[in-house]
mmCIF file of C-alpha atoms in Angstrom:
data_model
loop_
_atom_site.group_PDB
_atom_site.id
_atom_site.type_symbol
_atom_site.label_atom_id
_atom_site.label_comp_id
_atom_site.label_asym_id
_atom_site.label_seq_id
_atom_site.Cartn_x
_atom_site.Cartn_y
_atom_site.Cartn_z
ATOM 1 C CA MET A 239 0.000 0.000 0.000
ATOM 2 C CA LYS A 240 1.367 3.415 -0.990
ATOM 3 C CA GLN A 241 1.748 5.841 1.898
ATOM 4 C CA GLU A 242 0.359 9.345 1.342
ATOM 5 C CA THR A 243 2.733 12.262 1.450
ATOM 6 C CA LEU A 244 1.727 15.592 2.903
ATOM 7 C CA PRO A 245 2.720 18.851 1.208
ATOM 8 C CA THR A 246 4.549 20.695 3.965
ATOM 9 C CA GLU A 247 6.159 24.133 4.133
ATOM 10 C CA VAL A 248 8.927 24.383 6.725
ATOM 11 C CA ILE A 249 9.296 27.890 8.173
ATOM 12 C CA LEU A 250 12.210 28.996 10.353
ATOM 13 C CA THR A 251 10.973 31.184 13.226
ATOM 14 C CA ASN A 252 14.067 33.295 13.849
ATOM 15 C CA PRO A 253 14.897 34.833 11.425
ATOM 16 C CA HIS A 254 11.459 34.316 9.895
ATOM 17 C CA LYS A 255 11.963 32.660 6.506
ATOM 18 C CA SER A 256 10.709 29.702 4.522
ATOM 19 C CA LEU A 257 13.097 26.764 4.227
ATOM 20 C CA GLY A 258 11.065 25.334 1.369
ATOM 21 C CA ASN A 259 8.203 23.014 0.501
ATOM 22 C CA PHE A 260 8.597 19.281 1.083
ATOM 23 C CA GLN A 261 6.561 16.099 0.728
ATOM 24 C CA LEU A 262 6.677 14.351 4.115
ATOM 25 C CA ASP A 263 5.426 10.811 4.690
ATOM 26 C CA TRP A 264 4.871 11.464 8.414
ATOM 27 C CA THR A 265 3.169 14.164 10.467
ATOM 28 C CA PRO A 266 5.700 15.872 12.752
ATOM 29 C CA GLN A 267 4.286 16.948 16.096
ATOM 30 C CA PRO A 268 5.591 19.876 18.172
ATOM 31 C CA GLY A 269 8.646 18.621 20.026
ATOM 32 C CA ASN A 270 9.757 16.290 17.209
ATOM 33 C CA TYR A 271 13.071 16.741 15.448
ATOM 34 C CA LEU A 272 13.277 17.205 11.698
ATOM 35 C CA ASP A 273 16.433 16.785 9.606
ATOM 36 C CA LEU A 274 16.662 18.859 6.406
ATOM 37 C CA ALA A 275 19.749 19.339 4.256
ATOM 38 C CA GLY A 276 22.112 18.219 7.022
ATOM 39 C CA GLN A 277 20.587 20.545 9.631
ATOM 40 C CA THR A 278 18.405 19.522 12.588
ATOM 41 C CA TYR A 279 15.343 21.523 13.605
ATOM 42 C CA THR A 280 12.859 21.282 16.481
ATOM 43 C CA VAL A 281 9.186 21.534 15.488
ATOM 44 C CA LEU A 282 7.584 24.314 17.553
ATOM 45 C CA GLU A 283 4.163 24.602 15.939
ATOM 46 C CA ARG A 284 2.107 22.938 13.218
ATOM 47 C CA ARG A 285 -0.691 24.656 11.293
ATOM 48 C CA HIS A 286 -3.066 23.066 8.823
ATOM 49 C CA ARG A 287 -4.176 24.848 5.647
ATOM 50 C CA TYR A 288 -7.507 23.769 4.173
ATOM 51 C CA GLN A 289 -9.142 24.430 0.811
ATOM 52 C CA LEU A 290 -12.856 24.337 0.043
ATOM 53 C CA LYS A 291 -13.568 21.852 -2.781
ATOM 54 C CA SER A 292 -17.067 20.795 -3.811
ATOM 55 C CA GLY A 293 -18.545 22.067 -0.560
ATOM 56 C CA ARG A 294 -16.021 20.194 1.630
ATOM 57 C CA TYR A 295 -12.821 21.306 3.267
ATOM 58 C CA CYS A 296 -9.755 19.270 2.280
ATOM 59 C CA LEU A 297 -6.313 19.464 3.818
ATOM 60 C CA GLN A 298 -4.191 21.397 1.338
ATOM 61 C CA LYS A 299 -0.866 21.644 3.167
ATOM 62 C CA ILE A 300 0.803 21.824 6.548
ATOM 63 C CA ASP A 301 3.017 24.649 7.801
ATOM 64 C CA LEU A 302 5.727 23.641 10.283
ATOM 65 C CA TYR A 303 7.342 26.371 12.357
ATOM 66 C CA VAL A 304 10.795 25.253 13.449
ATOM 67 C CA GLN A 305 13.968 26.461 15.108
ATOM 68 C CA SER A 306 17.513 25.247 14.642
ATOM 69 C CA ALA A 307 18.517 22.713 17.291
ATOM 70 C CA GLN A 308 20.821 19.872 18.224
ATOM 71 C CA ARG A 309 19.352 16.502 19.088
ATOM 72 C CA PRO A 310 19.645 16.002 22.827
ATOM 73 C CA THR A 311 21.807 13.107 23.955
ATOM 74 C CA GLU A 312 20.029 12.849 27.317
ATOM 75 C CA LYS A 313 16.427 11.674 27.227
ATOM 76 C CA THR A 314 14.106 10.073 29.769
ATOM 77 C CA PHE A 315 10.939 8.098 29.005
ATOM 78 C CA ILE A 316 8.224 9.309 31.379
ATOM 79 C CA ASP A 317 4.434 8.944 31.219
ATOM 80 C CA GLY A 318 4.553 7.438 27.716
ATOM 81 C CA ARG A 319 6.747 10.102 26.099
ATOM 82 C CA TRP A 320 10.380 11.142 25.828
ATOM 83 C CA VAL A 321 11.531 14.281 27.662
ATOM 84 C CA ILE A 322 14.880 16.044 27.448
ATOM 85 C CA GLY A 323 17.318 15.485 30.305
ATOM 86 C CA ASP A 324 17.066 13.573 33.567
ATOM 87 C CA ALA A 325 13.431 13.563 34.723
ATOM 88 C CA ASN A 326 14.591 12.625 38.248
ATOM 89 C CA CYS A 327 15.896 16.176 38.758
ATOM 90 C CA ARG A 328 13.471 18.535 40.483
ATOM 91 C CA TYR A 329 14.306 21.315 37.972
ATOM 92 C CA ASN A 330 13.583 19.208 34.852
ATOM 93 C CA ALA A 331 10.761 20.738 32.781
ATOM 94 C CA ARG A 332 9.479 17.296 31.691
ATOM 95 C CA SER A 333 9.197 18.695 28.181
ATOM 96 C CA GLU A 334 10.177 17.642 24.668
ATOM 97 C CA LEU A 335 11.288 21.219 23.944
ATOM 98 C CA ILE A 336 13.264 22.444 26.964
ATOM 99 C CA ARG A 337 15.416 20.655 29.532
ATOM 100 C CA CYS A 338 15.088 22.921 32.580
ATOM 101 C CA ALA A 339 15.075 26.542 33.735
ATOM 102 C CA VAL A 340 18.483 26.617 35.425
ATOM 103 C CA ASN A 341 20.523 24.718 32.791
ATOM 104 C CA PRO A 342 18.519 24.618 29.528
ATOM 105 C CA ASP A 343 21.513 23.732 27.339
ATOM 106 C CA GLY A 344 22.628 20.890 29.639
ATOM 107 C CA PRO A 345 24.033 18.454 30.168
ATOM 108 C CA CYS A 346 22.411 17.156 33.356
ATOM 109 C CA ASP A 347 25.484 15.107 34.203
ATOM 110 C CA GLY A 348 27.734 17.282 36.379
ATOM 111 C CA CYS A 349 25.233 20.141 36.723
ATOM 112 C CA HIS A 350 25.719 21.764 40.148
ATOM 113 C CA PHE A 351 21.969 22.556 40.322
ATOM 114 C CA TYR A 352 21.003 18.861 40.033
ATOM 115 C CA ALA A 353 18.575 17.963 42.817
ATOM 116 C CA LYS A 354 17.044 14.507 42.893
ATOM 117 C CA PHE A 355 13.359 14.183 43.879
#
């Protein structure tokens, strides 16, 4: 069975510019990482664009708003999802987008703010 591809425009948030239109065979969610032309981006927001055809709205394309990022080496699986950093630290944000408030760039290992629950 042939998998459908979604027309997707990838937009860099800062500076605001389009990185191009792509046909993706998966639907990136906010917090996912996307690799394009040797660069890694974090998906911040996803917007759907619809078009009215024959009295029905059809998905026309998806806009992905991204920022340049490095894939984190430290991840913890908690409550059915992956979060950045060590989720045992009281300062961990338990987020796919940010590690913590006191050391957002990490790493958790050797951080002098590390405080275990």
